[in-house]
Amino acid sequence: MYGQSIGIKTKSLDSLIVHLKRGLPVSSLTKLSHQMGVSENKLASTVNVAQRTLTRRKKEGRFKTDESERVLRIARIFERSIEIMGSLELAQQWFRSPAKGLGGKTPLDYSDTEPGAREVEAMLHRIEHGVFS
């Protein structure tokens, strides 16, 4: 299942791609921020959407494709962290806590770029397999 935390319930990669190309609804960011327990502004900053752009997108109703992909990136990592940590609360705490393996940054802050997000995913993989991170 793809994108549950942002309100998309699809098992098909093709359907997910259609959603992304059309642009995710701005409400997906709001849903994800509530799920993660972070402010909408903090999450928008993490996905590199400026406040003025967010205001504009709220009027338009949808994100652009590239913005949608960045929202999905965070949602995917967060959903994975819930699976590995075992609960929403533990995943929220982990995402907001500084990690030595990320140079003292939080997983949320480190996920603001694709390479950073990949490192956060690698850290989750190590945690899942009991490797000290």
Coordinates of N, CA, C and O in Angstrom, one line a residue:
M1 N 0.9 -1.2 0.0 CA 0.0 0.0 0.0 C 0.9 1.2 0.0 O 1.9 1.3 0.8
Y2 N 0.6 2.2 -0.8 CA 1.4 3.4 -1.0 C 0.6 4.6 -0.3 O -0.6 4.8 -0.6
G3 N 1.3 5.4 0.4 CA 0.9 6.7 0.8 C -0.3 6.8 1.8 O -1.0 7.8 1.7
Q4 N -0.5 5.8 2.6 CA -1.6 5.9 3.6 C -1.6 7.1 4.5 O -2.6 7.7 4.7
S5 N -0.4 7.5 4.9 CA -0.3 8.7 5.8 C -0.6 10.0 5.2 O -0.8 11.0 5.8
I6 N -0.7 10.0 3.8 CA -1.1 11.2 3.1 C -2.4 11.1 2.5 O -2.8 12.0 1.7
G7 N -3.1 10.1 2.8 CA -4.5 10.0 2.3 C -4.6 9.3 0.9 O -5.7 9.3 0.3
I8 N -3.6 8.6 0.5 CA -3.6 7.9 -0.8 C -3.6 6.4 -0.4 O -2.8 5.9 0.4
K9 N -4.6 5.7 -0.9 CA -4.7 4.3 -0.6 C -4.7 3.5 -2.0 O -5.7 3.2 -2.5
T10 N -3.5 3.2 -2.4 CA -3.4 2.5 -3.7 C -2.3 1.4 -3.5 O -1.3 1.6 -2.9
K11 N -2.5 0.3 -4.2 CA -1.6 -0.8 -4.2 C -0.8 -0.8 -5.5 O 0.2 -1.5 -5.6
S12 N -1.2 0.0 -6.4 CA -0.6 0.1 -7.7 C 0.4 1.2 -7.9 O 0.1 2.4 -7.6
L13 N 1.6 0.9 -8.3 CA 2.6 1.9 -8.6 C 2.1 2.8 -9.7 O 2.3 4.0 -9.6
D14 N 1.5 2.3 -10.7 CA 1.0 3.1 -11.8 C 0.0 4.1 -11.3 O 0.0 5.3 -11.7
S15 N -0.9 3.7 -10.4 CA -1.9 4.7 -9.8 C -1.2 5.7 -9.0 O -1.6 6.9 -9.0
L16 N -0.2 5.3 -8.2 CA 0.6 6.3 -7.5 C 1.3 7.4 -8.4 O 1.2 8.6 -8.1
I17 N 1.8 6.9 -9.5 CA 2.4 7.8 -10.4 C 1.4 8.8 -11.0 O 1.7 10.0 -11.1
V18 N 0.2 8.3 -11.3 CA -0.8 9.2 -11.8 C -1.1 10.3 -10.7 O -1.3 11.5 -11.1
H19 N -1.2 9.9 -9.5 CA -1.5 10.8 -8.4 C -0.4 11.9 -8.3 O -0.6 13.1 -8.2
L20 N 0.9 11.4 -8.4 CA 2.0 12.4 -8.4 C 2.0 13.3 -9.6 O 2.3 14.5 -9.4
K21 N 1.8 12.8 -10.7 CA 1.8 13.7 -11.9 C 0.6 14.7 -11.9 O 0.8 15.8 -12.4
R22 N -0.5 14.3 -11.3 CA -1.6 15.2 -11.2 C -1.4 16.2 -10.1 O -1.9 17.3 -10.1
G23 N -0.5 15.8 -9.2 CA -0.2 16.7 -8.0 C -1.0 16.2 -6.8 O -2.2 16.1 -6.9
L24 N -0.3 16.0 -5.7 CA -1.0 15.6 -4.5 C -1.8 16.8 -4.0 O -1.4 17.9 -4.1
P25 N -3.0 16.5 -3.4 CA -3.7 17.6 -2.7 C -2.9 18.2 -1.6 O -2.2 17.4 -0.9
V26 N -3.1 19.5 -1.4 CA -2.3 20.1 -0.3 C -2.7 19.5 1.1 O -1.9 19.4 2.0
S27 N -3.9 18.9 1.2 CA -4.3 18.3 2.4 C -3.4 17.1 2.8 O -3.3 16.7 3.9
S28 N -2.7 16.6 1.8 CA -1.8 15.5 2.1 C -0.7 15.9 3.0 O -0.3 15.2 3.9
L29 N -0.2 17.1 2.9 CA 0.8 17.7 3.8 C 0.3 17.9 5.2 O 0.9 17.5 6.2
T30 N -0.9 18.4 5.2 CA -1.6 18.6 6.5 C -1.8 17.2 7.2 O -1.5 17.1 8.4
K31 N -2.3 16.2 6.5 CA -2.5 14.9 7.1 C -1.1 14.3 7.6 O -1.1 13.8 8.7
L32 N -0.1 14.5 6.8 CA 1.2 13.9 7.2 C 1.8 14.7 8.4 O 2.3 14.1 9.3
S33 N 1.6 16.0 8.5 CA 2.1 16.8 9.6 C 1.4 16.3 10.9 O 2.0 16.2 12.0
H34 N 0.1 16.1 10.8 CA -0.6 15.6 12.0 C -0.1 14.2 12.4 O 0.1 13.9 13.6
Q35 N 0.0 13.3 11.4 CA 0.5 12.0 11.7 C 1.9 12.0 12.4 O 2.1 11.3 13.3
M36 N 2.8 12.9 11.9 CA 4.1 13.0 12.4 C 4.2 13.8 13.7 O 5.2 13.6 14.4
G37 N 3.2 14.5 14.0 CA 3.3 15.4 15.2 C 4.2 16.5 15.0 O 4.9 17.0 16.0
V38 N 4.3 17.1 13.8 CA 5.1 18.3 13.5 C 4.3 19.3 12.9 O 3.2 19.0 12.3
S39 N 4.7 20.6 13.0 CA 3.9 21.6 12.4 C 3.9 21.5 10.9 O 4.8 21.0 10.3
E40 N 2.8 22.0 10.3 CA 2.7 22.1 8.8 C 3.9 22.9 8.2 O 4.5 22.5 7.2
N41 N 4.2 24.0 8.9 CA 5.3 24.8 8.4 C 6.7 24.1 8.4 O 7.5 24.2 7.5
K42 N 6.9 23.4 9.5 CA 8.2 22.6 9.6 C 8.2 21.5 8.5 O 9.3 21.4 7.9
L43 N 7.1 20.8 8.3 CA 7.1 19.8 7.3 C 7.3 20.4 5.9 O 8.0 19.9 5.0
A44 N 6.6 21.6 5.6 CA 6.7 22.3 4.3 C 8.2 22.7 4.1 O 8.7 22.5 3.0
S45 N 8.8 23.1 5.2 CA 10.3 23.5 5.0 C 11.1 22.3 4.7 O 12.0 22.3 3.9
T46 N 10.8 21.1 5.3 CA 11.5 19.9 5.1 C 11.4 19.5 3.6 O 12.4 19.0 3.0
V47 N 10.2 19.6 3.1 CA 10.0 19.2 1.7 C 10.3 20.4 0.7 O 10.0 20.3 -0.5
N48 N 11.0 21.4 1.2 CA 11.4 22.5 0.4 C 10.3 23.3 -0.3 O 10.4 23.6 -1.5
V49 N 9.2 23.5 0.4 CA 8.1 24.3 -0.1 C 8.1 25.6 0.8 O 7.8 25.5 2.0
A50 N 8.4 26.7 0.2 CA 8.5 28.0 0.9 C 7.0 28.3 1.4 O 6.0 27.9 0.8
Q51 N 7.0 29.1 2.5 CA 5.7 29.5 3.1 C 4.8 30.2 2.0 O 3.6 29.9 2.0
R52 N 5.3 31.1 1.2 CA 4.5 31.8 0.2 C 4.0 30.8 -0.8 O 2.9 30.9 -1.3
T53 N 4.9 29.8 -1.2 CA 4.5 28.8 -2.1 C 3.4 27.9 -1.5 O 2.4 27.6 -2.2
L54 N 3.5 27.6 -0.3 CA 2.5 26.8 0.4 C 1.1 27.5 0.4 O 0.1 26.9 0.1
T55 N 1.2 28.8 0.7 CA -0.1 29.6 0.7 C -0.7 29.6 -0.7 O -1.9 29.4 -0.9
R56 N 0.1 29.7 -1.8 CA -0.3 29.7 -3.1 C -0.9 28.3 -3.5 O -2.0 28.2 -4.1
R57 N -0.2 27.3 -3.1 CA -0.7 25.9 -3.4 C -2.0 25.6 -2.6 O -2.9 24.9 -3.2
K58 N -2.2 26.2 -1.5 CA -3.5 26.0 -0.7 C -4.6 26.6 -1.6 O -5.7 26.0 -1.6
K59 N -4.4 27.7 -2.2 CA -5.4 28.3 -3.0 C -5.7 27.5 -4.3 O -6.8 27.3 -4.7
E60 N -4.6 26.9 -4.8 CA -4.7 26.1 -6.0 C -5.3 24.7 -5.7 O -5.9 24.1 -6.6
G61 N -5.0 24.2 -4.5 CA -5.5 22.9 -4.1 C -4.5 21.8 -4.2 O -4.7 20.7 -3.6
R62 N -3.5 21.9 -5.1 CA -2.6 20.8 -5.4 C -1.1 21.3 -5.4 O -0.9 22.4 -5.8
F63 N -0.3 20.3 -5.1 CA 1.2 20.6 -5.3 C 1.6 20.3 -6.7 O 0.9 19.5 -7.4
K64 N 2.7 20.8 -7.1 CA 3.3 20.4 -8.4 C 3.9 19.0 -8.3 O 4.0 18.5 -7.2
T65 N 4.2 18.4 -9.4 CA 4.7 17.0 -9.4 C 6.0 16.9 -8.5 O 6.0 16.0 -7.6
D66 N 6.9 17.8 -8.6 CA 8.2 17.6 -7.9 C 7.9 17.8 -6.4 O 8.5 17.2 -5.5
E67 N 7.0 18.7 -6.0 CA 6.7 18.9 -4.6 C 5.9 17.7 -4.1 O 6.2 17.3 -2.9
S68 N 5.1 17.1 -4.9 CA 4.4 15.9 -4.5 C 5.3 14.8 -4.2 O 5.1 14.0 -3.2
E69 N 6.3 14.6 -5.0 CA 7.3 13.6 -4.8 C 8.1 13.8 -3.5 O 8.3 12.8 -2.8
R70 N 8.4 15.0 -3.2 CA 9.1 15.2 -1.9 C 8.2 15.0 -0.7 O 8.6 14.4 0.3
V71 N 6.9 15.3 -0.8 CA 5.9 14.9 0.3 C 5.8 13.4 0.4 O 5.9 12.9 1.5
L72 N 5.7 12.7 -0.7 CA 5.7 11.3 -0.7 C 6.9 10.7 -0.1 O 6.9 9.7 0.6
R73 N 8.1 11.2 -0.4 CA 9.4 10.7 0.1 C 9.3 10.7 1.7 O 9.6 9.7 2.3
I74 N 8.9 11.8 2.3 CA 8.8 11.9 3.7 C 7.8 10.9 4.2 O 8.0 10.2 5.2
A75 N 6.6 10.8 3.6 CA 5.6 9.9 4.0 C 6.0 8.5 4.0 O 5.8 7.7 4.9
R76 N 6.7 8.1 2.9 CA 7.2 6.7 2.8 C 8.2 6.4 3.9 O 8.1 5.3 4.5
I77 N 9.1 7.3 4.2 CA 10.1 7.0 5.3 C 9.4 7.0 6.6 O 9.7 6.1 7.4
F78 N 8.4 7.9 6.8 CA 7.7 7.9 8.1 C 6.9 6.6 8.2 O 6.9 6.0 9.3
E79 N 6.2 6.2 7.2 CA 5.4 4.9 7.3 C 6.4 3.7 7.6 O 6.0 2.8 8.4
R80 N 7.5 3.7 7.0 CA 8.5 2.7 7.3 C 9.0 2.7 8.7 O 9.1 1.7 9.4
S81 N 9.2 3.9 9.2 CA 9.6 4.0 10.6 C 8.5 3.5 11.6 O 8.9 2.9 12.6
I82 N 7.3 3.7 11.3 CA 6.2 3.2 12.1 C 6.3 1.6 12.1 O 6.2 1.0 13.2
E83 N 6.5 1.0 11.0 CA 6.6 -0.4 10.9 C 7.8 -0.9 11.8 O 7.7 -1.9 12.5
I84 N 8.9 -0.2 11.7 CA 10.1 -0.7 12.4 C 10.1 -0.4 13.9 O 10.4 -1.2 14.7
M85 N 9.6 0.8 14.2 CA 9.5 1.2 15.6 C 8.4 0.5 16.3 O 8.4 0.4 17.6
G86 N 7.4 0.1 15.6 CA 6.3 -0.7 16.2 C 5.1 0.2 16.7 O 4.1 -0.4 17.0
S87 N 5.2 1.5 16.6 CA 4.1 2.3 17.0 C 4.2 3.7 16.4 O 5.3 4.2 16.1
L88 N 3.1 4.4 16.3 CA 3.1 5.8 15.8 C 3.9 6.7 16.7 O 4.7 7.5 16.3
E89 N 3.7 6.5 18.0 CA 4.3 7.4 19.0 C 5.8 7.2 19.0 O 6.6 8.2 19.0
L90 N 6.3 6.0 18.9 CA 7.8 5.8 18.8 C 8.4 6.3 17.5 O 9.5 6.9 17.5
A91 N 7.7 6.2 16.4 CA 8.1 6.7 15.2 C 8.2 8.2 15.2 O 9.2 8.8 14.7
Q92 N 7.2 8.9 15.8 CA 7.2 10.3 15.9 C 8.4 10.8 16.7 O 9.1 11.7 16.4
Q93 N 8.6 10.1 17.9 CA 9.7 10.5 18.7 C 11.1 10.3 18.0 O 11.9 11.1 18.1
W94 N 11.2 9.2 17.3 CA 12.5 8.9 16.6 C 12.7 9.9 15.5 O 13.8 10.4 15.4
F95 N 11.7 10.3 14.8 CA 11.9 11.2 13.7 C 12.3 12.6 14.2 O 12.9 13.4 13.4
R96 N 11.9 12.9 15.4 CA 12.2 14.3 15.9 C 13.4 14.3 16.8 O 13.8 15.4 17.4
S97 N 14.1 13.2 17.1 CA 15.2 13.1 18.0 C 16.5 13.1 17.2 O 16.7 12.4 16.2
P98 N 17.5 13.9 17.7 CA 18.8 14.0 17.1 C 19.5 12.6 17.1 O 19.3 11.8 18.0
A99 N 20.1 12.3 16.0 CA 20.8 11.0 15.9 C 22.3 11.1 15.6 O 22.6 11.9 14.7
K100 N 23.1 10.4 16.3 CA 24.6 10.5 16.1 C 24.9 10.1 14.7 O 25.8 10.8 14.1
G101 N 24.3 9.1 14.2 CA 24.5 8.6 12.8 C 24.2 9.6 11.7 O 24.5 9.4 10.6
L102 N 23.5 10.7 12.1 CA 23.1 11.7 11.1 C 23.8 13.0 11.5 O 23.3 14.1 11.2
G103 N 24.9 12.9 12.2 CA 25.6 14.2 12.6 C 24.9 15.0 13.6 O 25.1 16.2 13.6
G104 N 24.0 14.4 14.4 CA 23.3 15.2 15.4 C 22.0 15.8 14.9 O 21.3 16.4 15.6
K105 N 21.7 15.6 13.6 CA 20.5 16.1 13.1 C 19.3 15.1 13.3 O 19.6 13.9 13.5
T106 N 18.1 15.6 13.3 CA 17.0 14.6 13.4 C 16.7 13.9 12.0 O 17.1 14.5 11.0
P107 N 16.2 12.8 12.0 CA 15.8 12.1 10.8 C 14.9 13.0 9.9 O 15.1 13.0 8.7
L108 N 14.0 13.8 10.5 CA 13.2 14.7 9.7 C 14.1 15.7 9.0 O 13.9 15.9 7.8
D109 N 14.9 16.4 9.7 CA 15.8 17.4 9.1 C 16.7 16.8 8.1 O 17.0 17.4 7.0
Y110 N 17.2 15.6 8.3 CA 18.1 15.0 7.4 C 17.5 14.5 6.1 O 18.1 14.4 5.1
S111 N 16.1 14.4 6.1 CA 15.4 13.9 5.0 C 15.0 14.9 4.0 O 14.2 14.7 3.1
D112 N 15.6 16.1 4.1 CA 15.2 17.2 3.3 C 15.8 17.2 1.9 O 15.5 18.0 1.0
T113 N 16.7 16.2 1.6 CA 17.2 16.0 0.3 C 17.1 14.5 0.0 O 17.0 13.7 0.9
E114 N 17.2 14.1 -1.2 CA 17.1 12.7 -1.6 C 18.3 11.9 -1.0 O 18.0 10.8 -0.4
P115 N 19.6 12.4 -1.1 CA 20.6 11.6 -0.4 C 20.4 11.5 1.1 O 20.7 10.4 1.7
G116 N 20.0 12.5 1.7 CA 19.7 12.5 3.1 C 18.6 11.5 3.5 O 18.7 10.7 4.4
A117 N 17.6 11.5 2.7 CA 16.5 10.6 2.9 C 16.9 9.1 2.7 O 16.5 8.3 3.5
R118 N 17.8 8.9 1.8 CA 18.3 7.6 1.6 C 19.1 7.1 2.8 O 19.1 5.9 3.2
E119 N 19.9 8.0 3.4 CA 20.6 7.7 4.6 C 19.7 7.4 5.7 O 20.0 6.5 6.5
V120 N 18.6 8.1 5.9 CA 17.6 7.8 6.9 C 17.0 6.5 6.7 O 16.9 5.7 7.6
E121 N 16.7 6.1 5.4 CA 16.2 4.8 5.1 C 17.2 3.7 5.5 O 16.9 2.7 6.0
A122 N 18.5 4.0 5.2 CA 19.5 3.0 5.5 C 19.6 2.8 7.0 O 19.9 1.7 7.5
M123 N 19.5 3.9 7.8 CA 19.5 3.9 9.2 C 18.4 3.0 9.7 O 18.5 2.2 10.6
L124 N 17.2 3.2 9.2 CA 16.0 2.4 9.5 C 16.3 0.9 9.3 O 15.9 0.0 10.1
H125 N 16.9 0.6 8.1 CA 17.2 -0.7 7.8 C 18.2 -1.3 8.8 O 18.0 -2.5 9.2
R126 N 19.2 -0.6 9.2 CA 20.1 -1.0 10.2 C 19.4 -1.3 11.6 O 19.7 -2.3 12.2
I127 N 18.5 -0.4 11.9 CA 17.8 -0.6 13.2 C 16.9 -1.8 13.1 O 16.9 -2.6 14.1
E128 N 16.3 -2.0 12.0 CA 15.4 -3.2 11.8 C 16.2 -4.5 12.0 O 15.7 -5.5 12.5
H129 N 17.5 -4.5 11.6 CA 18.3 -5.7 11.6 C 19.2 -5.7 12.8 O 20.2 -6.5 12.9
G130 N 19.0 -4.8 13.8 CA 19.7 -4.8 15.0 C 21.2 -4.3 14.9 O 22.0 -4.6 15.8
V131 N 21.5 -3.6 13.9 CA 22.8 -3.0 13.8 C 22.8 -1.7 14.5 O 22.0 -0.8 14.2
F132 N 23.8 -1.4 15.3 CA 23.9 -0.2 16.1 C 24.1 1.0 15.1 O 24.9 0.9 14.2
S133 N 23.3 2.0 15.3 CA 23.3 3.2 14.4 C 23.6 4.4 15.2 O 23.0 5.3 15.4

